[in-house]
Tab-separated table of C-alpha atoms (C1' of nucleotides) in Angstrom:
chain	number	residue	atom	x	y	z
A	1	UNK	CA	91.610	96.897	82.092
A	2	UNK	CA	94.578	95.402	84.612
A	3	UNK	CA	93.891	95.992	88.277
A	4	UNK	CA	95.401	95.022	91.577
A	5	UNK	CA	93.651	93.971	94.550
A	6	UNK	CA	96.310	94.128	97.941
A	7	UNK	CA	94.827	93.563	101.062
A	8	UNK	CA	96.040	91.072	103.749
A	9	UNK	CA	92.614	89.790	104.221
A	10	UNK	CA	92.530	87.013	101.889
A	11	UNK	CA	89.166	86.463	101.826
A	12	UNK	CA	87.914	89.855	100.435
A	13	UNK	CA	91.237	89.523	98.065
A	14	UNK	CA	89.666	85.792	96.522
A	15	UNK	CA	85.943	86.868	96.560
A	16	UNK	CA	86.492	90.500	95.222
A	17	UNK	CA	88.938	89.082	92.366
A	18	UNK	CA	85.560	86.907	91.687
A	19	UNK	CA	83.341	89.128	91.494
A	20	UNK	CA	85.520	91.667	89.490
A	21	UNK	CA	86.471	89.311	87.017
A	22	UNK	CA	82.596	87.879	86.742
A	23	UNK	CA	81.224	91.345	85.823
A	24	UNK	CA	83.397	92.586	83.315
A	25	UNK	CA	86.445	92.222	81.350
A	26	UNK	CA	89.282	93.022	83.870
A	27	UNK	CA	92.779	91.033	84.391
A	28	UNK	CA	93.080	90.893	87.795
A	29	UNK	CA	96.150	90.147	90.256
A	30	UNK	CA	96.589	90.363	94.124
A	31	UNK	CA	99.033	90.402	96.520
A	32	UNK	CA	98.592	89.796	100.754
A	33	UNK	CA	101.246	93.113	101.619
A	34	UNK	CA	102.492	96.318	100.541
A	35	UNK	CA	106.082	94.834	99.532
A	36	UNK	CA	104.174	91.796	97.389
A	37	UNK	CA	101.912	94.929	95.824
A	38	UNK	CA	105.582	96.535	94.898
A	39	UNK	CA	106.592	93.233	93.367
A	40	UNK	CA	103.666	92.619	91.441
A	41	UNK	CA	103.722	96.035	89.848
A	42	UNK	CA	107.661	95.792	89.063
A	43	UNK	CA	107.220	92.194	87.262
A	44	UNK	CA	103.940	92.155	85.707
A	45	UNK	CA	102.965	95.960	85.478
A	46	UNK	CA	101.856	98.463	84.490
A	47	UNK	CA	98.358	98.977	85.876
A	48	UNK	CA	95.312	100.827	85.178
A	49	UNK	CA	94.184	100.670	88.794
A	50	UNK	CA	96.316	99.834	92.334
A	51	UNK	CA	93.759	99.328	95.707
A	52	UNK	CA	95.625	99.249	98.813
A	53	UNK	CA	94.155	98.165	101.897
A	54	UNK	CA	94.935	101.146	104.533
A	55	UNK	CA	95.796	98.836	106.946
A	56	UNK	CA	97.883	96.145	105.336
A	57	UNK	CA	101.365	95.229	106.781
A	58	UNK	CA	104.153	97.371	105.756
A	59	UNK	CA	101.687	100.191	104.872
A	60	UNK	CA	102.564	102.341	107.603
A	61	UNK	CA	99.776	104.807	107.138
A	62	UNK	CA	100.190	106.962	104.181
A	63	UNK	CA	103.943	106.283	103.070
A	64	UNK	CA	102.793	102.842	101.183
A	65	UNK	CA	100.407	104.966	99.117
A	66	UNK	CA	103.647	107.187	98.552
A	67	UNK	CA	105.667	104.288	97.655
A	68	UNK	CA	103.410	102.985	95.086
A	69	UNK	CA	102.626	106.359	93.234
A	70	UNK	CA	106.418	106.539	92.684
A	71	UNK	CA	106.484	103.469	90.838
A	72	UNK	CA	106.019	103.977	86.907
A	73	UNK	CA	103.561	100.882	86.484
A	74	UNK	CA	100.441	102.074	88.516
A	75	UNK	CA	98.713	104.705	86.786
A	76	UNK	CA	96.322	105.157	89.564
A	77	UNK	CA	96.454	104.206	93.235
A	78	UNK	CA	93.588	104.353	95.213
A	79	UNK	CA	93.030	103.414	99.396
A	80	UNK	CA	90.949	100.442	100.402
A	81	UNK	CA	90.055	100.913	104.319
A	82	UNK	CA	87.566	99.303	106.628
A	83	UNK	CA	87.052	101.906	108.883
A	84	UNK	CA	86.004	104.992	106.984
A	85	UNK	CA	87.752	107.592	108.771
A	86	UNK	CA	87.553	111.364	107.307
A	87	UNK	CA	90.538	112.684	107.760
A	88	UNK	CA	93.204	109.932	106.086
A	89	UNK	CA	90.690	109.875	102.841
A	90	UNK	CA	91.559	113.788	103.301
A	91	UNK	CA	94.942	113.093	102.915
A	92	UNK	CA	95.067	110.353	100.744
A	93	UNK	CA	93.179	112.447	98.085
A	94	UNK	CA	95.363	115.478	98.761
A	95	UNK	CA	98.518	112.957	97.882
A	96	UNK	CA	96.968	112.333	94.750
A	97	UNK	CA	95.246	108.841	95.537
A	98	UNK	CA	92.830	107.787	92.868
A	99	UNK	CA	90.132	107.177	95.352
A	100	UNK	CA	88.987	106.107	98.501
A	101	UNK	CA	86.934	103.066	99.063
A	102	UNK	CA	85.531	102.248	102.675
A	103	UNK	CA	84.797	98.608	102.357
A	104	UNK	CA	81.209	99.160	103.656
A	105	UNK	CA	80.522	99.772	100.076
A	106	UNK	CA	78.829	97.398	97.973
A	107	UNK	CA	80.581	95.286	95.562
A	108	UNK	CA	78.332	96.635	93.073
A	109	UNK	CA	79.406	100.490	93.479
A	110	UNK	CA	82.761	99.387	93.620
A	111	UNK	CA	83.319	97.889	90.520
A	112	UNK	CA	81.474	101.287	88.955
A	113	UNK	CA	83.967	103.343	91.107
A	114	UNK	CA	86.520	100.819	89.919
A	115	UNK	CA	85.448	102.131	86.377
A	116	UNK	CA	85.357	105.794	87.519
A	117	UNK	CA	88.900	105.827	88.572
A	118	UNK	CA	90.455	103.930	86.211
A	119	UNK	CA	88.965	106.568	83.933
A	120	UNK	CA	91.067	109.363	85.725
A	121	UNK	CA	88.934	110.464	87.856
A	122	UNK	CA	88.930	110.827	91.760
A	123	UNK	CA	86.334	108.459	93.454
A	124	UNK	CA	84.789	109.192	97.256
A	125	UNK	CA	81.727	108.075	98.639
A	126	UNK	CA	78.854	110.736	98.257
A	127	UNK	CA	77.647	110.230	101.983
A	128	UNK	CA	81.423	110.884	102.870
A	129	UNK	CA	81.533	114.066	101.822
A	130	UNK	CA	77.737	115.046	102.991
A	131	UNK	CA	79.107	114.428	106.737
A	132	UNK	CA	81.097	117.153	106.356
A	133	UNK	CA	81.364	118.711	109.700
A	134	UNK	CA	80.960	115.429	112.036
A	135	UNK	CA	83.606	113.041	110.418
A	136	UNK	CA	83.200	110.426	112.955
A	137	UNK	CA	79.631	109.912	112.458
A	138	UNK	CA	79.605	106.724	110.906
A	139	UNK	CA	80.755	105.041	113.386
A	140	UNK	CA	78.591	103.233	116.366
A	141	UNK	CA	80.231	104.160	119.327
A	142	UNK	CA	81.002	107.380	118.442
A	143	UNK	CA	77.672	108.824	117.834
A	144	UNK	CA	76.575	108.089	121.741
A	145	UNK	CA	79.742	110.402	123.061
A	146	UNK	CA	79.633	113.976	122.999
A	147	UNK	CA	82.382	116.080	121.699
A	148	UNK	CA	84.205	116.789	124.886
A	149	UNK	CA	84.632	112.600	125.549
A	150	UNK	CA	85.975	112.375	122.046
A	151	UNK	CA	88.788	114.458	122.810
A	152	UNK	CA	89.086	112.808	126.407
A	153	UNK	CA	88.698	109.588	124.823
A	154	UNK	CA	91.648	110.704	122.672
A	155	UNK	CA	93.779	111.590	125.517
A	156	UNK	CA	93.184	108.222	127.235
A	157	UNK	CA	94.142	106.684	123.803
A	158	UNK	CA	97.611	108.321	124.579
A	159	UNK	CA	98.155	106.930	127.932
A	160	UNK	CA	97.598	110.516	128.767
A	161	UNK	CA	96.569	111.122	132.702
A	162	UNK	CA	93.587	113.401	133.578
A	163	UNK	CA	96.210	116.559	134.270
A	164	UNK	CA	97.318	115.622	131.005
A	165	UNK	CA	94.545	115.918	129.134
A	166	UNK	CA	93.305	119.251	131.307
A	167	UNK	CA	95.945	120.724	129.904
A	168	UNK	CA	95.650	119.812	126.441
A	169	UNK	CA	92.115	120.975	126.145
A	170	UNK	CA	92.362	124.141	128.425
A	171	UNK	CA	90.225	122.344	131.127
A	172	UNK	CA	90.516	121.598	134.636
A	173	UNK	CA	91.541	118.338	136.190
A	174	UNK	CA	87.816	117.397	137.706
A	175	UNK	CA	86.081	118.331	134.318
A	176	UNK	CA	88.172	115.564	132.804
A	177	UNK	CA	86.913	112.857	135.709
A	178	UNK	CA	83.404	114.020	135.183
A	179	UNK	CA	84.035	113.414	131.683
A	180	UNK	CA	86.230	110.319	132.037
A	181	UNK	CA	83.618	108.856	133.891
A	182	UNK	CA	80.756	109.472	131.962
A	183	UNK	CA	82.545	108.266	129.276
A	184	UNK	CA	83.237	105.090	130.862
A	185	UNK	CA	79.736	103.888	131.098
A	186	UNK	CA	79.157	104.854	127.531
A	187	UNK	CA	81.801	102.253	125.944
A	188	UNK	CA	81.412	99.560	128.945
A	189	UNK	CA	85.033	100.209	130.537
A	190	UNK	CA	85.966	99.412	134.242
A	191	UNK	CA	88.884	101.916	133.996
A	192	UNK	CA	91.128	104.160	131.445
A	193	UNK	CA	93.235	101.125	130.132
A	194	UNK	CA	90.198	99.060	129.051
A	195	UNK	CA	88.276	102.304	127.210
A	196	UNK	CA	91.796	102.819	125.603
A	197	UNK	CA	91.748	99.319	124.356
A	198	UNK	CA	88.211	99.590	123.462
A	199	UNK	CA	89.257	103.011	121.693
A	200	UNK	CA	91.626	101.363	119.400
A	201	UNK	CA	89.787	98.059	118.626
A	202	UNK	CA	86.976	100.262	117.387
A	203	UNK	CA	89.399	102.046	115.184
A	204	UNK	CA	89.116	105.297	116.810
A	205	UNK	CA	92.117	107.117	116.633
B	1	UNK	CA	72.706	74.146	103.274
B	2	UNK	CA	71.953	77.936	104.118
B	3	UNK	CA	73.638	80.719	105.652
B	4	UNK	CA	73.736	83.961	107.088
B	5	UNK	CA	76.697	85.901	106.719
B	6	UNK	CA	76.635	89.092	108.980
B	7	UNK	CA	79.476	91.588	108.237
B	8	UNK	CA	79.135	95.602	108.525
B	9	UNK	CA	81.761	95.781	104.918
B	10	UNK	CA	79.009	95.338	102.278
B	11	UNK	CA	82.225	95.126	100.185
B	12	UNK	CA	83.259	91.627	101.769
B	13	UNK	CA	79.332	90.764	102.501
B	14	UNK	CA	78.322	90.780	98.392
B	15	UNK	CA	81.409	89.299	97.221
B	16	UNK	CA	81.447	86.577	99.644
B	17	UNK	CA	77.960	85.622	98.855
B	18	UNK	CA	78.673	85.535	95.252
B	19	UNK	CA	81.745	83.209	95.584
B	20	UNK	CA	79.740	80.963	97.799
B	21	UNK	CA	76.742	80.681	95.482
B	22	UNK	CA	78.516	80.085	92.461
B	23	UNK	CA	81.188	76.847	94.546
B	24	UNK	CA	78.172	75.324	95.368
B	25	UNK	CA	74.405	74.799	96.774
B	26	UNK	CA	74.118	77.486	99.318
B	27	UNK	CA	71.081	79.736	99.919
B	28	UNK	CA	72.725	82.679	101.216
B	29	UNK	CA	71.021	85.568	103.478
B	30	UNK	CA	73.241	88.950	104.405
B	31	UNK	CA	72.977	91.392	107.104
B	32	UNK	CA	74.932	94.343	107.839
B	33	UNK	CA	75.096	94.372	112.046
B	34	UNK	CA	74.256	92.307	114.890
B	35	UNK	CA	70.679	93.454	114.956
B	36	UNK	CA	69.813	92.913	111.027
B	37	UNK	CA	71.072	89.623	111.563
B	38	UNK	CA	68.926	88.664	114.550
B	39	UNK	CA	65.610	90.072	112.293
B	40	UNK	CA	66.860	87.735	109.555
B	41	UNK	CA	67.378	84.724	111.772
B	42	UNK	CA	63.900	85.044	113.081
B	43	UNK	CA	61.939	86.246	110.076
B	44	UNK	CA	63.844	83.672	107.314
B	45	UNK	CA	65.300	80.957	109.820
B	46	UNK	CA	66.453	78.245	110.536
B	47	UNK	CA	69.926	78.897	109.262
B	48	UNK	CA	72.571	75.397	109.221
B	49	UNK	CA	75.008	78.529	110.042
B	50	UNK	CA	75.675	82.106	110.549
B	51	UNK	CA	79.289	83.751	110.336
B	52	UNK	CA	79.099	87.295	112.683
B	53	UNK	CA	81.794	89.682	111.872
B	54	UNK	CA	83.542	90.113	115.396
B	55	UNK	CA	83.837	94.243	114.903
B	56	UNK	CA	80.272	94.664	113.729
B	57	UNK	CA	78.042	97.005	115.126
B	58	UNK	CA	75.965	95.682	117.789
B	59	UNK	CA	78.385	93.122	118.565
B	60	UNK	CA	79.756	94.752	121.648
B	61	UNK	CA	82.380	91.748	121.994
B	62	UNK	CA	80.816	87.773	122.716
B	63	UNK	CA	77.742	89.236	123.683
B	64	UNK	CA	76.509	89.134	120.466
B	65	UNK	CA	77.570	85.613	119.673
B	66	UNK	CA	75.751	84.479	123.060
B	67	UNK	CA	72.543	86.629	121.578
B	68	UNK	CA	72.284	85.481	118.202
B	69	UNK	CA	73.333	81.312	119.871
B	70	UNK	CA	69.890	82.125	122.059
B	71	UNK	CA	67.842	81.990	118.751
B	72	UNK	CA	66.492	78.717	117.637
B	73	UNK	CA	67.092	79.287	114.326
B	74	UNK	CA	70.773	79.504	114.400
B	75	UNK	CA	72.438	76.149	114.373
B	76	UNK	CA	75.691	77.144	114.512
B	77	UNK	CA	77.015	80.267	114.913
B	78	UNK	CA	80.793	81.091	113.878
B	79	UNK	CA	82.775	84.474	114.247
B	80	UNK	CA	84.641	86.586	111.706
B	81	UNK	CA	87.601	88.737	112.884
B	82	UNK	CA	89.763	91.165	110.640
B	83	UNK	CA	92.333	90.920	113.158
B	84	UNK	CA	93.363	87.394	113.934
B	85	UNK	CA	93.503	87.852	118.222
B	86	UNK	CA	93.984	84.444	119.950
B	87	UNK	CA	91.975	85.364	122.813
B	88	UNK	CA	89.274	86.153	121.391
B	89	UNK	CA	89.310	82.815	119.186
B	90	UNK	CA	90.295	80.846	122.086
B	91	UNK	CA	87.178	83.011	123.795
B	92	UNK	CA	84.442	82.442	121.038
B	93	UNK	CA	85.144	78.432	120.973
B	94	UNK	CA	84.968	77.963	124.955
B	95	UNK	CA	81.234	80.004	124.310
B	96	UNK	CA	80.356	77.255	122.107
B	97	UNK	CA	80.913	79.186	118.669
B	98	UNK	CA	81.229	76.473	115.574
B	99	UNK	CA	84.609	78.054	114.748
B	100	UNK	CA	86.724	81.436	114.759
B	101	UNK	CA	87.600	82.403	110.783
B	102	UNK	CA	89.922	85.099	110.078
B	103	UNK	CA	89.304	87.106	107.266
B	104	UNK	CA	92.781	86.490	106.016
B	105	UNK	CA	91.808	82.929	105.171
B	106	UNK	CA	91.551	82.596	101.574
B	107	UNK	CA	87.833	82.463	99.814
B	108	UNK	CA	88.699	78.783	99.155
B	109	UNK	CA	89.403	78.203	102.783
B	110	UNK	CA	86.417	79.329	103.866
B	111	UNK	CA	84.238	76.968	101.680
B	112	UNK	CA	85.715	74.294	103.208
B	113	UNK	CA	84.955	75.872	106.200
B	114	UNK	CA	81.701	76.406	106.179
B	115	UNK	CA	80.916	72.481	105.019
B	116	UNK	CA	82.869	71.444	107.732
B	117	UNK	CA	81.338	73.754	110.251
B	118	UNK	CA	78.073	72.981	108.868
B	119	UNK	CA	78.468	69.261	109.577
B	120	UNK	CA	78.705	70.124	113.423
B	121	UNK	CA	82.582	70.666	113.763
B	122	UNK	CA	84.011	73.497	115.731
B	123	UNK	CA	86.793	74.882	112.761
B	124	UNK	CA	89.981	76.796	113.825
B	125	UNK	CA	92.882	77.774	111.398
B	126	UNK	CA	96.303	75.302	112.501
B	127	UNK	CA	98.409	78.152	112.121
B	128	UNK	CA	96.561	79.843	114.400
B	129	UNK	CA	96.848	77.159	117.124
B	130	UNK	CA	100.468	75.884	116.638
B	131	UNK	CA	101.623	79.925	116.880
B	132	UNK	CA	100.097	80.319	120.387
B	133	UNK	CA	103.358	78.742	121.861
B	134	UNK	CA	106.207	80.191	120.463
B	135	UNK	CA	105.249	83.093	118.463
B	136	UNK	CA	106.229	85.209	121.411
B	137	UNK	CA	110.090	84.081	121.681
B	138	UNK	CA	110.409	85.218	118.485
B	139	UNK	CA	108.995	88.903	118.763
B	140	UNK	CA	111.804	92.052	119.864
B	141	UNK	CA	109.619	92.415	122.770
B	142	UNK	CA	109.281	89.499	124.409
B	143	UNK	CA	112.660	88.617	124.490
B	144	UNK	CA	113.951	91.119	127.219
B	145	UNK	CA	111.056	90.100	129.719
B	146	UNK	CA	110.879	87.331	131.495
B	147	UNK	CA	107.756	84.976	131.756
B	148	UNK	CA	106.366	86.289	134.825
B	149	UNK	CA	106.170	90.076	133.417
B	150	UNK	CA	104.665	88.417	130.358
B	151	UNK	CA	101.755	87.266	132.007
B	152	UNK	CA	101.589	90.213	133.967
B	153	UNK	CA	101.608	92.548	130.519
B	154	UNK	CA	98.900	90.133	129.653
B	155	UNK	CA	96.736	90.852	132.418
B	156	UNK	CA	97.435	94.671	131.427
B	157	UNK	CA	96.220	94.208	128.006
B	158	UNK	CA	92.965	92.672	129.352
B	159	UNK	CA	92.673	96.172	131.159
B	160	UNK	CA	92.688	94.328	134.873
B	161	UNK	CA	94.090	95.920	138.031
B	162	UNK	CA	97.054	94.941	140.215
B	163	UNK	CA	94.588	92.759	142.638
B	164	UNK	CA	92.841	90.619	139.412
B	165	UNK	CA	96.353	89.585	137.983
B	166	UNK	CA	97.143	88.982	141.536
B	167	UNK	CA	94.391	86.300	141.676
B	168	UNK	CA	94.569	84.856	138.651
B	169	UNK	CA	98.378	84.233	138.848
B	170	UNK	CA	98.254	83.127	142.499
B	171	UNK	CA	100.649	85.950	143.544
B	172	UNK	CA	100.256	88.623	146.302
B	173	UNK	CA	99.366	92.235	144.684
B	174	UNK	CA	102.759	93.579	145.993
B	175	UNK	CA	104.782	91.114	143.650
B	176	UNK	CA	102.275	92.197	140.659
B	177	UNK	CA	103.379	95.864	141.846
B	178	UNK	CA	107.101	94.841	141.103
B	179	UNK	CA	106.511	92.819	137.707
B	180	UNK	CA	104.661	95.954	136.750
B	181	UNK	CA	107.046	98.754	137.612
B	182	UNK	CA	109.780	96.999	136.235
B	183	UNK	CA	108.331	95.918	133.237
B	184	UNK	CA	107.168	99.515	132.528
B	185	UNK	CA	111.403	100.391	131.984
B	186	UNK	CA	111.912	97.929	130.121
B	187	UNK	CA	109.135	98.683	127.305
B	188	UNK	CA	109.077	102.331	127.534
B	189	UNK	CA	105.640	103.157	129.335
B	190	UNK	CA	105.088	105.217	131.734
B	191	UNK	CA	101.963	103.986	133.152
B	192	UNK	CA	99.706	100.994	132.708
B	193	UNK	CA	97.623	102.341	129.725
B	194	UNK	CA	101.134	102.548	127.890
B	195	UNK	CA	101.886	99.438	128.575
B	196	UNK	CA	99.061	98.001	127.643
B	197	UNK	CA	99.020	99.866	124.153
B	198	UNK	CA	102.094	99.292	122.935
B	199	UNK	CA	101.811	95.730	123.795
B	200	UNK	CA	98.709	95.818	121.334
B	201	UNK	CA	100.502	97.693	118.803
B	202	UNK	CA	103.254	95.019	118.868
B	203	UNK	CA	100.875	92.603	117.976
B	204	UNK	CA	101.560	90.655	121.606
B	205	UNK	CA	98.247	88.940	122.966
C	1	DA	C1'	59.769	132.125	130.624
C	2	DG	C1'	60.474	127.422	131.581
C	3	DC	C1'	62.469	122.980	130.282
C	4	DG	C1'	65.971	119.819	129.036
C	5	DC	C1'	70.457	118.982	127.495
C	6	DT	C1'	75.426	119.503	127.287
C	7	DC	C1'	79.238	121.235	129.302
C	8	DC	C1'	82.312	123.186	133.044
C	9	DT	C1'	83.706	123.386	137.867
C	10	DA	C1'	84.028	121.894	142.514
C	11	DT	C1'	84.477	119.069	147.002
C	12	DC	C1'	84.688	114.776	149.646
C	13	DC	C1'	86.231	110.339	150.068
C	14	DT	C1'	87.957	105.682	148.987
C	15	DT	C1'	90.748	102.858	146.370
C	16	DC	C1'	94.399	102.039	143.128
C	17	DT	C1'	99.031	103.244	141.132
C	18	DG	C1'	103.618	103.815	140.987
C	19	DG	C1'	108.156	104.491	143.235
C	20	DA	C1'	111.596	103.301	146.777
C	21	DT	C1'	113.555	99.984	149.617
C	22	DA	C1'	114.528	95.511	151.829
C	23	DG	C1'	114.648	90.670	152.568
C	24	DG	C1'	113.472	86.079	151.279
C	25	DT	C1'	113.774	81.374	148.208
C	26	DC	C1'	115.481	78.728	144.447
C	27	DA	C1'	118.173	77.218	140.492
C	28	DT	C1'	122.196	77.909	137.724
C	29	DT	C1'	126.962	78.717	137.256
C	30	DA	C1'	131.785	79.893	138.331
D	1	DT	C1'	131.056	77.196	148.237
D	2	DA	C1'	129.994	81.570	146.581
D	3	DA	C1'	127.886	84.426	143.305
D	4	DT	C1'	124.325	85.614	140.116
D	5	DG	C1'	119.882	86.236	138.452
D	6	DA	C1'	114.910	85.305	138.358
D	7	DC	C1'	111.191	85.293	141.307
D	8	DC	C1'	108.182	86.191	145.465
D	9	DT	C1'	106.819	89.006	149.462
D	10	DA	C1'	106.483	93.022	152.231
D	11	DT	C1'	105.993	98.026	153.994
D	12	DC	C1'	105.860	103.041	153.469
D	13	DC	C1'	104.212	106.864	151.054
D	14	DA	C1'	102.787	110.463	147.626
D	15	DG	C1'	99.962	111.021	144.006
D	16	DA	C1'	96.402	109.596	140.621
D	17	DA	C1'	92.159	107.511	139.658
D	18	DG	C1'	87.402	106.740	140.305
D	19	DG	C1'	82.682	107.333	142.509
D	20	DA	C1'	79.112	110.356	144.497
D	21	DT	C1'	77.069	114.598	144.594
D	22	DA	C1'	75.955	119.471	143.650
D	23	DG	C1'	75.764	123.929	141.454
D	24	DG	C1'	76.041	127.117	137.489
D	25	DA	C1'	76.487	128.771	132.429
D	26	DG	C1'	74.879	128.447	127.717
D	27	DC	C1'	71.774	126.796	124.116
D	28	DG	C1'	67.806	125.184	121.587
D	29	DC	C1'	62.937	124.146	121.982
D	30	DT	C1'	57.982	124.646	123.548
DNA sequence: AGCGCTCCTATCCTTCTGGATAGGTCATTA
DNA sequence: TAATGACCTATCCAGAAGGATAGGAGCGCT
């Protein structure tokens, strides 16, 4: 079994490649960045299993997983991400991605979905799937907004103004304050630019 | 030596603990957000140090480095960050933290790390100090403003109005006005929110 | 029915933003 | 010396943002 580990962080790279190799009999290489993930494939493929890290320079969303499926040596290619967000392991699975693996799993139940996949088959999380309907759930700070400051949060993620965002979601103008404002106490923000910031540090969006 | 290592990726948490324990005589305790690690701390303390992931629930920025510091049983308390932001680091150290560790350090790194953190140190990556300087003549950016609407796109990114970068750069608000405006053409925003997000995304600050 | 919650709308008012314009210093350079 | 460019200050003004407050519709729960 020959597997790849690429994710920027090196410490999960080192400790994973670790605890991989300690638990079974798997040849295991790594590489910091999409283009060193290309490299590694072209000179010391093929593969029975590629993780990319979703947000690993040069990844650029979904096209690195694209880029790496076209190669001949990786026989399955599966998406590594910190922030488990519903709708690009949607995608990813749809463009035939091996799996996706929040890293919020244990290192346990990854090397058994490590297993799974390189088996052929298409590994997500049970408890992903069971959220169905809310797909931001999981995470902290959106379970204390309602629906409505999701979608202004969104806007203000945009650098949209309040008449912007009224018009997006069919509203009027002081229904986005009220909810703008609401909104800001929720997340801790003195104005739109630091709930923006906060927006994006949190991975929303 | 024993430590706590506090990070909501159970993926990084049990791999990390398994490198640890097997480079050396660590007892190693886990927790998967801010308040787990606080229960641990009290209930199984004193720890010689605890690592806090920076984007952990709970964390809510410093404030949860200042909460878990105002336990006994923490000796020394270090942060984690995914994303290595010098502000934060710079931040974390002036709050007394033992050290800022980015998880792109390698596993082997980090050992050395911890020992040296343990010992009563305060550890920061060089590269991480030495780029503070002159990593921003180098970016696309930066190169078509000048220092003045630097700053000023600094204060932006912190989310601060007109009057705050006003006061901290010992400059009247009107000037701040004209740094602003101007520097909005030149980056392609068309309001402060903009600016401040696409300064983020280009990895200034 | 009554209660609590979320959501939508609205008005009033203060402060902040963003744009236009104008005039000033200072250092560098032709 | 004159010109240029970066930098600082200022005023005017329209519009946007943000805070306070209040009322009403719809929904689930007791």
């Amino acid at each position: 079994m020959k597997i790849l580990v690429a994710d920027d962080h090196g410490l999960l790279r080192d400790t994973l490649v670790a605890f991989v190799a300690s638990a079974g009999d798997a040849e295991t290489h790594t590489a910091p960045d999409l283009n060193g993930a290309l490299d590694v494939v072209v000179d010391h493929g093929p593969f029975d299993l590629v993780l990319l890290d979703y947000n690993m320079p040069g990844m650029n969303g979904l096209d690195g997983l694209e880029k790496m499926q076209a190669l001949e040596g990786a026989h399955h290619v599966a998406l590594l991400s910190g922030e488990a967000s519903r709708s690009v392991a949607e995608a990813a699975l749809e463009a035939g991605a091996a799996g996706f693996v929040p890293k919020t799993l244990s290192a346990k139940s990854l090397v058994n979905a490590i297993r799974f996949m390189v088996s052929g088959e298409q590994y997500v999380p049970v408890d992903f799937l069971a959220s169905g309907t809310e797909r931001k759930d999981s995470h902290p700070l959106a379970r204390t907004l309602t629906m409505r400051e999701m979608q202004v949060l969104e806007g203000l993620t945009e650098g949209k103004s309040n008449k912007e965002i009224a018009r997006d979601l069919n509203l009027s103008e002081p229904t986005i304050k009220l909810h703008v404002k609401t909104l800001y106490r929720k997340v801790g923000a003195a104005n739109r630019t630091q709930a923006a910031l906060i927006a994006r540090e949190q991975g929303l969006f």
